[in-house]
Coordinates of N, CA and C and ligand atoms in Angstrom, one line a residue:
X1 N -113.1 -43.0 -68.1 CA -113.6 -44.2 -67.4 C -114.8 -44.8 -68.1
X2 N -116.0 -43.5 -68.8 CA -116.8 -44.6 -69.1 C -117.0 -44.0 -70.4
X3 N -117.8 -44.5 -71.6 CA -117.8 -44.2 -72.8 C -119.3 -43.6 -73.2
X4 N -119.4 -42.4 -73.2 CA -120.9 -41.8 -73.6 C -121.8 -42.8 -74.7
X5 N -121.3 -43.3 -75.6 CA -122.0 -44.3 -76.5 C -121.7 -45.6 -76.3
X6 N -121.4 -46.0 -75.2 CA -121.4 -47.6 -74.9 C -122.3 -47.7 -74.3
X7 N -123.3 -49.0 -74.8 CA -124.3 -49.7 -74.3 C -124.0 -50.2 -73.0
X8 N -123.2 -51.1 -72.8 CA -122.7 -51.3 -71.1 C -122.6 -50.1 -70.2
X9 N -121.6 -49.2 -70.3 CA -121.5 -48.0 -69.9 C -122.8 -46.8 -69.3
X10 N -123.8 -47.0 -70.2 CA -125.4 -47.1 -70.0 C -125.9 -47.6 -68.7
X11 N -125.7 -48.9 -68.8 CA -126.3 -49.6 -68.2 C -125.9 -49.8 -66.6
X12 N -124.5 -49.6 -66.8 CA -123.7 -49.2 -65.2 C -124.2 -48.1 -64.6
X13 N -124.6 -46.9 -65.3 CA -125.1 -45.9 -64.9 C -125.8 -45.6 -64.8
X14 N -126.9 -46.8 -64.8 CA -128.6 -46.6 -64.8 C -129.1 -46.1 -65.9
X15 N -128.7 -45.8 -67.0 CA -129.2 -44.9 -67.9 C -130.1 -45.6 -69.0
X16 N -129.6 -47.1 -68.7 CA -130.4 -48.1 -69.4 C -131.0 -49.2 -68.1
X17 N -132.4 -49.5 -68.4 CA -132.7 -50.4 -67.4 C -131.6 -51.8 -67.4
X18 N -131.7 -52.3 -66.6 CA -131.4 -53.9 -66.4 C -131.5 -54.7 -65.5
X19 N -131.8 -56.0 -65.4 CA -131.7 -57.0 -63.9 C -130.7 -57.2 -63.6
X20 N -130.0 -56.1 -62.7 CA -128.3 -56.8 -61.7 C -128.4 -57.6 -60.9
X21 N -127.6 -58.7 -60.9 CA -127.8 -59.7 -59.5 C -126.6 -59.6 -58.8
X22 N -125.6 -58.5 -59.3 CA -124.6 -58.1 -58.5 C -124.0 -57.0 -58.6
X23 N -123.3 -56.2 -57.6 CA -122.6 -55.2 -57.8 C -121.7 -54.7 -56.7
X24 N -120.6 -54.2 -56.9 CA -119.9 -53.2 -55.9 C -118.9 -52.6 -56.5
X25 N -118.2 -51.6 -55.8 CA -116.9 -50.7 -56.3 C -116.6 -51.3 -57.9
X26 N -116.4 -52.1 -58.2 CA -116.1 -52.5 -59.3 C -116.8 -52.6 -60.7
X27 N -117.6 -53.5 -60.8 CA -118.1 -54.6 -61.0 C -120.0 -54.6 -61.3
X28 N -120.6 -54.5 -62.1 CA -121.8 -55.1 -62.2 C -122.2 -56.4 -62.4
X29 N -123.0 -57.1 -62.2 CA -123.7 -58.0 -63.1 C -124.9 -58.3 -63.3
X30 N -125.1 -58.4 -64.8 CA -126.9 -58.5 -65.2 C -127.1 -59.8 -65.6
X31 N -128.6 -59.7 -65.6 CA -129.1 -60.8 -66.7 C -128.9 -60.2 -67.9
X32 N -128.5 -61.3 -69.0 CA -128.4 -61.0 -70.4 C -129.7 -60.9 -71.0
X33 N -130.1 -60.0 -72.1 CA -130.9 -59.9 -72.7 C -132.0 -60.8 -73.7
X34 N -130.4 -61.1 -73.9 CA -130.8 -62.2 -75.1 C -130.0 -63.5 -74.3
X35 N -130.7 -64.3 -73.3 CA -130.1 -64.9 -72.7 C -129.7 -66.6 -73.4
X36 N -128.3 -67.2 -73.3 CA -128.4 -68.5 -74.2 C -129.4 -69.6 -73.4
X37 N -129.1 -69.3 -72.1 CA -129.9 -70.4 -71.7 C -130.9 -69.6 -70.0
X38 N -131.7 -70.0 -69.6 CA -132.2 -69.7 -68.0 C -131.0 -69.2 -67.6
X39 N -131.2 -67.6 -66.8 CA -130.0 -67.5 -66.0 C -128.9 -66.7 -66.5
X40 N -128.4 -66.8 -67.5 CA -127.3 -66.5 -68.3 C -127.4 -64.7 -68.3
X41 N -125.9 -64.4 -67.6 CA -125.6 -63.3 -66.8 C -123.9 -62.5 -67.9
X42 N -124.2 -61.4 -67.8 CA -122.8 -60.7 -68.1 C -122.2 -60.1 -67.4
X43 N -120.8 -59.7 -66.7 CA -120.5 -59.4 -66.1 C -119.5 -58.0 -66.3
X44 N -119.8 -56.9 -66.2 CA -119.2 -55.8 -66.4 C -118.2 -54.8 -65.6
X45 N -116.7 -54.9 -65.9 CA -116.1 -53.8 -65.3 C -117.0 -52.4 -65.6
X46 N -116.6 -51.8 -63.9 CA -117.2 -50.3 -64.3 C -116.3 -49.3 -65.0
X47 N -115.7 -49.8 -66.2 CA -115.0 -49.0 -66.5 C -114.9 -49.4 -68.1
X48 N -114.6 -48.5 -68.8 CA -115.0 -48.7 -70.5 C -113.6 -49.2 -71.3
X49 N -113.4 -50.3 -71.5 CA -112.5 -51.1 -72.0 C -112.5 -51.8 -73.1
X50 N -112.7 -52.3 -73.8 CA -113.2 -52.7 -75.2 C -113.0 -54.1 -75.3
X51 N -111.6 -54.5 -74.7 CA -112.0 -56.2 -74.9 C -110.7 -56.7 -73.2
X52 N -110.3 -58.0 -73.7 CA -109.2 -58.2 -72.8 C -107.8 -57.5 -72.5
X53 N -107.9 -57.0 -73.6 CA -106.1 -56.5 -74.1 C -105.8 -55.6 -73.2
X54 N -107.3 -54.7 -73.8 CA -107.1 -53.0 -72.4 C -108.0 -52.9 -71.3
X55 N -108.1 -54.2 -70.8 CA -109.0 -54.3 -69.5 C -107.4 -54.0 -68.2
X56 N -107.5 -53.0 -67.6 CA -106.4 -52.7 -66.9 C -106.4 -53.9 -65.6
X57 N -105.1 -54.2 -65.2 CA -105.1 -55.6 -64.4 C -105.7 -55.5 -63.4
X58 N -106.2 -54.3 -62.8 CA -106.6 -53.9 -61.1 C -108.2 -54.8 -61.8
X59 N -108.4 -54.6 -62.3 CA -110.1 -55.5 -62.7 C -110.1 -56.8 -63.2
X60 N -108.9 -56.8 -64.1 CA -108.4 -58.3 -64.5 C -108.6 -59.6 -63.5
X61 N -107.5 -59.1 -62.7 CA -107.7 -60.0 -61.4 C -108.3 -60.5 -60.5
X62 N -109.7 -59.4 -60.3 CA -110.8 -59.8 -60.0 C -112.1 -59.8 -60.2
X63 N -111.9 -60.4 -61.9 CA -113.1 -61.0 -62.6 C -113.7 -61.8 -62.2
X64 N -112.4 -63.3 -62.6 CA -112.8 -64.7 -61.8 C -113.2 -65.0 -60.4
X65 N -113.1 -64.5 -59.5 CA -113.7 -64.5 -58.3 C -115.1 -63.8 -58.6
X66 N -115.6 -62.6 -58.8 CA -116.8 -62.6 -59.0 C -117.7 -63.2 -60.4
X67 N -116.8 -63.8 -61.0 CA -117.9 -64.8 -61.7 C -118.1 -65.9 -60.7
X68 N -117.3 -66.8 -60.0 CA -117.5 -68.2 -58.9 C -118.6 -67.5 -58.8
X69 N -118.7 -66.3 -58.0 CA -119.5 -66.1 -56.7 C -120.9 -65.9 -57.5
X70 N -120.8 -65.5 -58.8 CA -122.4 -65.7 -59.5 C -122.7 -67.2 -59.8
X71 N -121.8 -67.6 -60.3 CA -121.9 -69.0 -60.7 C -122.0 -69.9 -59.4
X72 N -122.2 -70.0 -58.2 CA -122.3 -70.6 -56.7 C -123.6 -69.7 -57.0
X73 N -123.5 -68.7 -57.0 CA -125.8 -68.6 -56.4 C -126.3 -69.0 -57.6
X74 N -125.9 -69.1 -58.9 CA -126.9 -70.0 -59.7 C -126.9 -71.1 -59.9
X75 N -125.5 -72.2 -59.3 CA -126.4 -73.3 -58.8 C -126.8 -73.7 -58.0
X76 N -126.9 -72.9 -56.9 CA -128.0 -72.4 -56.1 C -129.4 -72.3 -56.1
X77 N -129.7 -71.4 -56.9 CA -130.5 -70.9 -57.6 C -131.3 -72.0 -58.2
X78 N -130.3 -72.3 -59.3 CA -131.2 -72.2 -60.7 C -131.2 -74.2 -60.7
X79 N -130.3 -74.7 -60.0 CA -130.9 -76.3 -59.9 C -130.1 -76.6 -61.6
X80 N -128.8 -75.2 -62.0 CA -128.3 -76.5 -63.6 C -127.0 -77.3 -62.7
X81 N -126.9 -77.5 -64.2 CA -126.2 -78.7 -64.0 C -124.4 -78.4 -64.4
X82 N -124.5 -77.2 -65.0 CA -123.2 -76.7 -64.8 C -123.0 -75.2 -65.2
X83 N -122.2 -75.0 -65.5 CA -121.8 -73.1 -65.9 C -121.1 -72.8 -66.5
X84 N -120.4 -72.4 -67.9 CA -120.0 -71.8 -68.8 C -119.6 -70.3 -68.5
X85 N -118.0 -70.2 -68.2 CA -117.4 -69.0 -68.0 C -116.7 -68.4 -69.4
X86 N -117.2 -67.6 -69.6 CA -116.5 -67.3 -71.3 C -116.6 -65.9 -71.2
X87 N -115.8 -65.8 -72.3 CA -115.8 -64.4 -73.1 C -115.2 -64.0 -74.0
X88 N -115.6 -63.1 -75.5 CA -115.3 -62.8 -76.3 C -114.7 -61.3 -76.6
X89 N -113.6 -61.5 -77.6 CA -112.8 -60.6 -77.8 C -112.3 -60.8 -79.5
X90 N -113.1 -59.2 -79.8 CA -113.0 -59.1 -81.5 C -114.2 -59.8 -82.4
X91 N -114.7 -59.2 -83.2 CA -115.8 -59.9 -84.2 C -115.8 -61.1 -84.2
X92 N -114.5 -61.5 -84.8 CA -114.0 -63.3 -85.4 C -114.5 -63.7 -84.5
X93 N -114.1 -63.4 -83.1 CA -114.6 -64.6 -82.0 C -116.0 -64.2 -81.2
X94 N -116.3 -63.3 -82.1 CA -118.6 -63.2 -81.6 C -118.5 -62.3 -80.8
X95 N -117.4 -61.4 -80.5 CA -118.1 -60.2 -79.7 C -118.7 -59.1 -80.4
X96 N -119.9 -58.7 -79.9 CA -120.7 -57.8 -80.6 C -120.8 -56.2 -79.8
X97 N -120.7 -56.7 -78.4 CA -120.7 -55.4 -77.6 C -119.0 -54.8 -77.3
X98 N -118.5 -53.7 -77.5 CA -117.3 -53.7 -77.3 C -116.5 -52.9 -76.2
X99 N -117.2 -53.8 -75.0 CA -117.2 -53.0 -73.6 C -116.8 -54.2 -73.2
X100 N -115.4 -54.6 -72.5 CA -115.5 -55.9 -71.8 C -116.8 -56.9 -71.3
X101 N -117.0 -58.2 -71.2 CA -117.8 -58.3 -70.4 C -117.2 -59.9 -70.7
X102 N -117.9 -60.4 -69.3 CA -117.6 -61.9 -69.1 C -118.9 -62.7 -68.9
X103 N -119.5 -63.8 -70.1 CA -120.5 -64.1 -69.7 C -120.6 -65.4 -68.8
X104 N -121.7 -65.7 -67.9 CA -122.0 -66.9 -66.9 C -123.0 -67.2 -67.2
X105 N -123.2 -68.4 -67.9 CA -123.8 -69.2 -67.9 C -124.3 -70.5 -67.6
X106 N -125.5 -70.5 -66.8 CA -126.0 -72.0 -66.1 C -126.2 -72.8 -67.3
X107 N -125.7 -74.3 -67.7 CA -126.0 -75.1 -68.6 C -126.9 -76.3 -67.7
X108 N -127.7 -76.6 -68.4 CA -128.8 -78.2 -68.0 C -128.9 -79.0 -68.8
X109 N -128.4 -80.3 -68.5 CA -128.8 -81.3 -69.4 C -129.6 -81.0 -70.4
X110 N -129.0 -81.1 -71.7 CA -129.9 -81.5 -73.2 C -130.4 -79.8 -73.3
X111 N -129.4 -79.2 -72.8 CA -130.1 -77.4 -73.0 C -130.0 -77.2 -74.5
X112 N -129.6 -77.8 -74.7 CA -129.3 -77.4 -76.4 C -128.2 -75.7 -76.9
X113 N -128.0 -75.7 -76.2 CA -127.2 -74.5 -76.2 C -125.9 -74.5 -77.4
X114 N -125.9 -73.2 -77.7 CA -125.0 -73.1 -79.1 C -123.4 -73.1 -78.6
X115 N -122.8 -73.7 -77.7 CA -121.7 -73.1 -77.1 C -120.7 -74.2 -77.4
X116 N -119.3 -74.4 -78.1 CA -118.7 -75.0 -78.4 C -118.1 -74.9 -80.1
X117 N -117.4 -76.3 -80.0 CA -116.5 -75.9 -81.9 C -116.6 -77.4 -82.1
X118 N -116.3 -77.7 -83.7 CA -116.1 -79.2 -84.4 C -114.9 -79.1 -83.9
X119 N -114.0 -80.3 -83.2 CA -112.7 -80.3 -83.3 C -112.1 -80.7 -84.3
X120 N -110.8 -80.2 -84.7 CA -110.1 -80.3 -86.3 C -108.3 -80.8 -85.6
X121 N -108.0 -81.2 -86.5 CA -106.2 -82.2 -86.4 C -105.5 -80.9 -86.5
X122 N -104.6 -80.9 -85.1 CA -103.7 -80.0 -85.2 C -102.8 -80.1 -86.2
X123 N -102.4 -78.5 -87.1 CA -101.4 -78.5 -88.3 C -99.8 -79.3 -87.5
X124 N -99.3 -78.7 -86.5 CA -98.4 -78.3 -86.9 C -98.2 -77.7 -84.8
X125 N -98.8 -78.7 -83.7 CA -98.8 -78.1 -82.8 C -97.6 -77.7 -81.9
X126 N -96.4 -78.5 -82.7 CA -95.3 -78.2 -81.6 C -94.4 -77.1 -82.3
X127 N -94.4 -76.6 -83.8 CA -94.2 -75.4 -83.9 C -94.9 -74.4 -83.7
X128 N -96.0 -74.2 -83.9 CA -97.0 -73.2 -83.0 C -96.6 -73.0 -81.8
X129 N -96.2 -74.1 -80.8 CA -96.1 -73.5 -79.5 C -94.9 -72.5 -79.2
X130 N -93.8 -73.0 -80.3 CA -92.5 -72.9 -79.9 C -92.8 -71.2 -81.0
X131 N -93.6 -71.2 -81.8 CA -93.9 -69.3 -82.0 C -94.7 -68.9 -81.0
X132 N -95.7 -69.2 -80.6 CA -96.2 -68.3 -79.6 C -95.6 -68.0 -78.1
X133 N -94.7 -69.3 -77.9 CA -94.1 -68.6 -76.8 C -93.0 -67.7 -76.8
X134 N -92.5 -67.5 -78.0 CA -91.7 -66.5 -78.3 C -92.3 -64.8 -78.1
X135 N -93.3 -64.8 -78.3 CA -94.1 -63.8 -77.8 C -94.8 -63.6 -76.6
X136 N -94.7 -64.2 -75.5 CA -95.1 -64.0 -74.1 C -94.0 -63.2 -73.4
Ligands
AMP1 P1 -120.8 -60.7 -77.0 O1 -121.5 -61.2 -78.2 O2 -119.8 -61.6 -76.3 O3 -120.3 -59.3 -77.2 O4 -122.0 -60.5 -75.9 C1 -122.8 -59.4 -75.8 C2 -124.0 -59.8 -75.0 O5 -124.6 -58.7 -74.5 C3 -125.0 -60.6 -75.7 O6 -125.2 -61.9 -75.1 C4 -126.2 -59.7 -75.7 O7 -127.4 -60.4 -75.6 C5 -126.0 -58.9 -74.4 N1 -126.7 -57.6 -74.4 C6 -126.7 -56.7 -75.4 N2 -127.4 -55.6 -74.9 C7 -127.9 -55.9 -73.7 C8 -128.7 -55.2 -72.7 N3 -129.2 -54.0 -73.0 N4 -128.9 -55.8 -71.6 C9 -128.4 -57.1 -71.3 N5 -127.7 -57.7 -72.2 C10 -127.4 -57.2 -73.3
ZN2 ZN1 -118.5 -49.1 -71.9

């Protein structure tokens, strides 16, 4: 269930400090350390999984409900102007910690925040779809 050298895993267990603004049977959530903007929270199964692939469904399912319910007390809270539900899976796409987690983030006007892409002309998008749905 949990990984003796994961940093999350740590931190579920108290073994590393942190600021949780939530928790139960499941589920932690902190403030991020290195936060992108005011506010900006991760949210951890209590259970050591590494990215989306092997997050087992019994947690899966109820991610997104406990992110709302952080994202409702921080704009609450924190008076932004919107919220940023994300999460990364694999190097290429910026995950650095390799413990599931889902980050929530309050955004505010002109926050300057690094979060987004250049958009680019799809190659080729109606064969792409017609490969990837072959694999679902
Ligand atoms: P990612 O790059 O998607 O893997 O996100 C990992 C996140 O975990 C980053 O935003 C880090 O700032 C955050 N983080 C790493 N160590 C800690 C820690 N000890 N306490 C709180 N957040 C952390
Ligand atoms: Zn872990």
């Amino acid at each position: 269930m949990y990984d003796d050298n994961c940093i999350f895993c740590k931190i579920i267990k108290g073994e590393i400090p942190s600021n949780k603004i939530y928790e139960d049977d499941d589920f932690c959530v902190i403030l991020d350390i290195a936060p992108a903007t005011k506010g900006h929270a991760v949210l951890l199964p209590k259970h050591h999984a590494a990215d989306v692939y092997s997050l087992p469904d019994e947690y899966l399912e109820k991610v997104l409900k406990v992110a709302r319910k952080c994202a409702d007390a921080m704009v609450k809270t924190l008076d932004c102007d919107g919220v940023n539900i994300l999460q990364n899976n694999g190097e290429a796409a910026g995950q650095t910690v390799f413990h599931y987690h889902t980050h929530i983030i309050p955004r505010y006007k002109g926050d300057g925040a690094n979060i987004g892409w250049k958009p680019m002309t799809p190659d080729d998008n109606e064969g792409l779809a017609k490969k990837i749905k072959e694999n679902m």
